[in-house]
Amino acid sequence: MAVLDRIYAIFWGPATLAVIIGMGIFLTLRSGFAQLRLFPMAMREFFGLLRPGKRERSSFRALCTALGATVGTGNLAGVAGGIALGGPGAIFWMWVSGLFGMAVKFSEAVLAVRYRLRNEKGDYFGGPMVMIRLGMGERFRPLAALYSVLGIVAAFGVGSATQVNALVNAAAEAMEALQIPTFSGWEWAMGALLAVFLTILFLGGMKRIGEAAELLVPFASLGYMLLCMGVIVSRSENLPAAVQSIFVGAFTPQAVTGGAVSSVFRAAQTGVSRGIFSNEAGMGTAAIAHAGADVDHPVRQGLMGIMEVFLDTFVICTLTALAILCSGEPISYGVDDGAGLTQRCFCAVYGRWAEVAIAAFLSVFTITTILGWGIYGAACAQYLFGRDVWRKFVLLQAAAVVLGAGAKIGMVWRLSEIVNILMVFPNLFALFALSPELKRLVKSFRPEKGSGRRNYCRIGPESPAAR
């Protein structure tokens, strides 16, 4: 475990975070500040897709699938841990990383639609591995294969085992609050039931998974947001001081934390890393979901990439932070108490039943995260081994869910985080190499005149790596 901790410290160190932010700045310039210039249009598109019966329904489904994979423990425990380790100012730096993360997600979505495949059934298939293979050429085939292998490993680890383990821990606290007795091995039983439920959804294919995400993600996100807003409204007298602590703490953290966090660099590093952990900008995984959208121009789906980071970081993470800072619950700075701090802050306002509510929301977020990462891992496996590998992957995913429910997960979590950051490098390299095409696509987008339905994808097999 000590070796993994050292490797983690290297890969999640300042250099890597600087590369990710630097690429965000580069893509912001390359796209002509798309995340700012196109944001009003992205908002209109998003609210327009909320209306039933829209032709671009697959665009909203892709957004929900991507959000389902990102919204989860990072929004609840990750934000609280960020405040504890970096002070309230960490939230300001999380916003900074989110601003440039919007440009990264925009670019990922645009290029995923530009470079994708379509099988004989008419289904779209893509992601960083396809983007690398089609956009960068034959000599980069090994890089595409490497990304796929990392995606499969991550899907079993942080996408399944660690998520279920977090859910089991939250369920245990909720049952304790409700005084519900447990029995020996109940964790394994819970994992088995969850595995059966998820397997049924997985065997229904990507369309059924997308439909489940389209139903669950808005419901759970809205419910959790209302819970946060209840805390903020009930403690509204603390809101001005909470907002002030975010901006003051960003540049003079010692003034807010009493010296427990005295370094601006620490506040910035914590905020940036937690922001990236939450919205996953740079990892390229969301591009797999966005590649399935049936849109008239790649940039139109890029708008949903902008909204994905905005909703995750600027809405849900911000509401969590304000709820914590407004609650009046004391914060032990320098100690990552994560989920414990979040629960104490909600319980300070709502009482012990808040633990049950958080466990319920975490359950939904866990399911959607596993579904989203299941799509990502299966897509990587299909790229390498062909379409028929789907059922085998589903069975392995179910096994990972069961093992994650009852196993000690520390080493798996750390290994998964290392694999996650390794996925960033081939993806960012591809975004840099294909940025001229990104610039061309942004310039060619004329929404006010109608973009038509040009063919922005290639028709071909789902597993180019096998050929």
mmCIF file of C-alpha atoms in Angstrom, residues 6-177:
data_model
loop_
_atom_site.group_PDB
_atom_site.id
_atom_site.type_symbol
_atom_site.label_atom_id
_atom_site.label_comp_id
_atom_site.label_asym_id
_atom_site.label_seq_id
_atom_site.Cartn_x
_atom_site.Cartn_y
_atom_site.Cartn_z
ATOM 1 C CA ARG A 6 4.036 6.987 -3.430
ATOM 2 C CA ILE A 7 2.994 6.303 -7.023
ATOM 3 C CA TYR A 8 -0.281 8.137 -6.393
ATOM 4 C CA ALA A 9 1.597 11.157 -5.013
ATOM 5 C CA ILE A 10 3.723 11.273 -8.169
ATOM 6 C CA PHE A 11 0.917 10.990 -10.697
ATOM 7 C CA TRP A 12 -1.514 13.231 -8.827
ATOM 8 C CA GLY A 13 1.209 15.755 -8.043
ATOM 9 C CA PRO A 14 1.499 19.427 -9.027
ATOM 10 C CA ALA A 15 3.024 18.641 -12.438
ATOM 11 C CA THR A 16 0.039 16.569 -13.554
ATOM 12 C CA LEU A 17 -2.472 19.103 -12.283
ATOM 13 C CA ALA A 18 -0.544 21.845 -14.091
ATOM 14 C CA VAL A 19 -0.682 19.822 -17.325
ATOM 15 C CA ILE A 20 -4.456 19.379 -17.032
ATOM 16 C CA ILE A 21 -5.093 23.054 -16.277
ATOM 17 C CA GLY A 22 -2.622 24.046 -18.968
ATOM 18 C CA MET A 23 -4.467 21.933 -21.514
ATOM 19 C CA GLY A 24 -7.716 23.535 -20.364
ATOM 20 C CA ILE A 25 -6.239 26.975 -21.052
ATOM 21 C CA PHE A 26 -4.900 25.817 -24.437
ATOM 22 C CA LEU A 27 -8.287 24.379 -25.496
ATOM 23 C CA THR A 28 -10.024 27.523 -24.252
ATOM 24 C CA LEU A 29 -7.897 29.563 -26.633
ATOM 25 C CA ARG A 30 -8.124 27.013 -29.451
ATOM 26 C CA SER A 31 -11.919 26.891 -29.287
ATOM 27 C CA GLY A 32 -12.272 30.668 -29.043
ATOM 28 C CA PHE A 33 -13.422 30.651 -25.388
ATOM 29 C CA ALA A 34 -16.256 28.288 -26.322
ATOM 30 C CA GLN A 35 -17.250 27.590 -22.707
ATOM 31 C CA LEU A 36 -18.013 31.303 -22.230
ATOM 32 C CA ARG A 37 -19.100 32.344 -25.704
ATOM 33 C CA LEU A 38 -21.421 29.369 -26.251
ATOM 34 C CA PHE A 39 -22.650 29.037 -22.668
ATOM 35 C CA PRO A 40 -25.964 30.908 -23.218
ATOM 36 C CA MET A 41 -26.660 28.636 -26.198
ATOM 37 C CA ALA A 42 -25.742 25.588 -24.111
ATOM 38 C CA MET A 43 -28.288 26.644 -21.477
ATOM 39 C CA ARG A 44 -31.007 27.074 -24.111
ATOM 40 C CA GLU A 45 -30.195 23.689 -25.646
ATOM 41 C CA PHE A 46 -30.243 22.009 -22.233
ATOM 42 C CA PHE A 47 -33.624 23.370 -21.161
ATOM 43 C CA GLY A 48 -34.968 22.691 -24.641
ATOM 44 C CA LEU A 49 -33.979 19.030 -24.346
ATOM 45 C CA LEU A 50 -35.945 18.749 -21.099
ATOM 46 C CA ARG A 51 -39.118 18.875 -23.180
ATOM 47 C CA PRO A 52 -40.310 15.380 -24.122
ATOM 48 C CA GLY A 53 -40.456 14.262 -27.731
ATOM 49 C CA LYS A 54 -37.413 16.184 -28.943
ATOM 50 C CA ARG A 55 -35.560 14.735 -31.950
ATOM 51 C CA GLU A 56 -32.239 15.233 -30.155
ATOM 52 C CA ARG A 57 -33.353 13.128 -27.187
ATOM 53 C CA SER A 58 -30.217 11.009 -27.543
ATOM 54 C CA SER A 59 -28.201 14.156 -26.821
ATOM 55 C CA PHE A 60 -29.883 14.549 -23.431
ATOM 56 C CA ARG A 61 -29.554 10.812 -22.763
ATOM 57 C CA ALA A 62 -25.827 11.018 -23.454
ATOM 58 C CA LEU A 63 -25.549 13.950 -21.040
ATOM 59 C CA CYS A 64 -27.403 12.028 -18.310
ATOM 60 C CA THR A 65 -25.187 8.975 -18.835
ATOM 61 C CA ALA A 66 -22.049 11.113 -18.531
ATOM 62 C CA LEU A 67 -23.417 12.978 -15.497
ATOM 63 C CA GLY A 68 -24.425 9.686 -13.892
ATOM 64 C CA ALA A 69 -20.820 8.541 -14.042
ATOM 65 C CA THR A 70 -19.432 11.783 -12.580
ATOM 66 C CA VAL A 71 -21.983 12.865 -9.955
ATOM 67 C CA GLY A 72 -21.421 10.810 -6.822
ATOM 68 C CA THR A 73 -18.986 10.519 -3.941
ATOM 69 C CA GLY A 74 -16.835 13.343 -5.330
ATOM 70 C CA ASN A 75 -19.746 15.763 -4.996
ATOM 71 C CA LEU A 76 -20.586 14.706 -1.439
ATOM 72 C CA ALA A 77 -17.437 13.487 0.295
ATOM 73 C CA GLY A 78 -14.894 14.984 -2.113
ATOM 74 C CA VAL A 79 -16.065 18.565 -1.629
ATOM 75 C CA ALA A 80 -16.130 18.206 2.159
ATOM 76 C CA GLY A 81 -12.632 16.731 2.133
ATOM 77 C CA GLY A 82 -11.449 19.555 -0.088
ATOM 78 C CA ILE A 83 -12.710 22.172 2.365
ATOM 79 C CA ALA A 84 -11.128 20.350 5.313
ATOM 80 C CA LEU A 85 -7.727 19.929 3.644
ATOM 81 C CA GLY A 86 -7.500 23.184 1.686
ATOM 82 C CA GLY A 87 -9.878 25.477 3.545
ATOM 83 C CA PRO A 88 -12.952 27.159 2.022
ATOM 84 C CA GLY A 89 -10.652 28.774 -0.561
ATOM 85 C CA ALA A 90 -10.280 25.357 -2.198
ATOM 86 C CA ILE A 91 -13.778 25.884 -3.628
ATOM 87 C CA PHE A 92 -12.598 28.976 -5.508
ATOM 88 C CA TRP A 93 -9.809 26.955 -7.135
ATOM 89 C CA MET A 94 -12.275 24.173 -7.848
ATOM 90 C CA TRP A 95 -14.291 26.756 -9.820
ATOM 91 C CA VAL A 96 -11.140 27.735 -11.713
ATOM 92 C CA SER A 97 -10.475 24.108 -12.654
ATOM 93 C CA GLY A 98 -14.152 23.770 -13.594
ATOM 94 C CA LEU A 99 -13.975 26.796 -15.893
ATOM 95 C CA PHE A 100 -11.158 25.266 -17.915
ATOM 96 C CA GLY A 101 -12.637 21.802 -17.456
ATOM 97 C CA MET A 102 -15.665 23.018 -19.414
ATOM 98 C CA ALA A 103 -13.368 23.687 -22.383
ATOM 99 C CA VAL A 104 -11.845 20.209 -22.042
ATOM 100 C CA LYS A 105 -15.229 18.452 -21.886
ATOM 101 C CA PHE A 106 -16.485 20.564 -24.782
ATOM 102 C CA SER A 107 -13.492 19.471 -26.860
ATOM 103 C CA GLU A 108 -13.890 15.820 -25.859
ATOM 104 C CA ALA A 109 -17.552 15.769 -26.875
ATOM 105 C CA VAL A 110 -16.965 17.599 -30.172
ATOM 106 C CA LEU A 111 -14.119 15.335 -31.274
ATOM 107 C CA ALA A 112 -15.922 12.197 -30.055
ATOM 108 C CA VAL A 113 -18.789 12.970 -32.453
ATOM 109 C CA ARG A 114 -16.363 13.916 -35.236
ATOM 110 C CA TYR A 115 -14.352 10.693 -34.941
ATOM 111 C CA ARG A 116 -16.688 7.787 -34.258
ATOM 112 C CA LEU A 117 -18.016 4.633 -35.873
ATOM 113 C CA ARG A 118 -21.473 3.445 -36.805
ATOM 114 C CA ASN A 119 -22.310 -0.242 -36.968
ATOM 115 C CA GLU A 120 -24.708 -2.100 -39.210
ATOM 116 C CA LYS A 121 -27.572 -1.471 -36.768
ATOM 117 C CA GLY A 122 -27.073 2.277 -36.990
ATOM 118 C CA ASP A 123 -25.683 2.675 -33.448
ATOM 119 C CA TYR A 124 -22.885 5.169 -32.888
ATOM 120 C CA PHE A 125 -19.735 4.093 -31.081
ATOM 121 C CA GLY A 126 -16.755 6.203 -30.052
ATOM 122 C CA GLY A 127 -14.527 7.649 -27.388
ATOM 123 C CA PRO A 128 -10.835 8.524 -26.991
ATOM 124 C CA MET A 129 -9.685 5.127 -28.338
ATOM 125 C CA VAL A 130 -11.653 5.609 -31.565
ATOM 126 C CA MET A 131 -10.711 9.286 -31.709
ATOM 127 C CA ILE A 132 -7.018 8.367 -31.476
ATOM 128 C CA ARG A 133 -7.343 5.547 -34.007
ATOM 129 C CA LEU A 134 -9.302 7.469 -36.654
ATOM 130 C CA GLY A 135 -8.052 10.977 -36.055
ATOM 131 C CA MET A 136 -4.345 10.322 -35.527
ATOM 132 C CA GLY A 137 -3.769 7.327 -37.795
ATOM 133 C CA GLU A 138 -2.389 3.793 -37.780
ATOM 134 C CA ARG A 139 0.863 4.521 -35.987
ATOM 135 C CA PHE A 140 -1.073 5.531 -32.863
ATOM 136 C CA ARG A 141 -3.050 2.268 -32.691
ATOM 137 C CA PRO A 142 -1.033 1.113 -29.600
ATOM 138 C CA LEU A 143 -1.949 4.331 -27.781
ATOM 139 C CA ALA A 144 -5.641 3.695 -28.460
ATOM 140 C CA ALA A 145 -5.257 0.124 -27.178
ATOM 141 C CA LEU A 146 -3.486 1.377 -24.038
ATOM 142 C CA TYR A 147 -6.348 3.758 -23.276
ATOM 143 C CA SER A 148 -8.825 0.899 -23.719
ATOM 144 C CA VAL A 149 -6.957 -1.375 -21.307
ATOM 145 C CA LEU A 150 -6.834 1.392 -18.686
ATOM 146 C CA GLY A 151 -10.552 2.044 -19.216
ATOM 147 C CA ILE A 152 -11.418 -1.604 -18.558
ATOM 148 C CA VAL A 153 -9.363 -1.705 -15.345
ATOM 149 C CA ALA A 154 -10.861 1.568 -14.123
ATOM 150 C CA ALA A 155 -14.398 0.337 -14.817
ATOM 151 C CA PHE A 156 -13.891 -2.666 -12.538
ATOM 152 C CA GLY A 157 -12.148 -0.592 -9.846
ATOM 153 C CA VAL A 158 -13.341 2.960 -9.241
ATOM 154 C CA GLY A 159 -16.346 2.376 -11.520
ATOM 155 C CA SER A 160 -17.707 -0.639 -9.617
ATOM 156 C CA ALA A 161 -15.923 -2.030 -6.568
ATOM 157 C CA THR A 162 -15.180 1.267 -4.821
ATOM 158 C CA GLN A 163 -18.624 2.696 -5.556
ATOM 159 C CA VAL A 164 -20.427 -0.300 -4.049
ATOM 160 C CA ASN A 165 -18.138 -0.233 -1.026
ATOM 161 C CA ALA A 166 -19.032 3.418 -0.387
ATOM 162 C CA LEU A 167 -22.719 2.547 -0.726
ATOM 163 C CA VAL A 168 -22.442 -0.319 1.770
ATOM 164 C CA ASN A 169 -20.760 1.978 4.313
ATOM 165 C CA ALA A 170 -23.473 4.618 3.865
ATOM 166 C CA ALA A 171 -26.176 1.949 4.200
ATOM 167 C CA ALA A 172 -24.584 0.715 7.430
ATOM 168 C CA GLU A 173 -24.723 4.218 8.921
ATOM 169 C CA ALA A 174 -28.328 4.666 7.789
ATOM 170 C CA MET A 175 -29.380 1.341 9.341
ATOM 171 C CA GLU A 176 -27.651 2.313 12.558
ATOM 172 C CA ALA A 177 -29.575 5.590 12.580
#
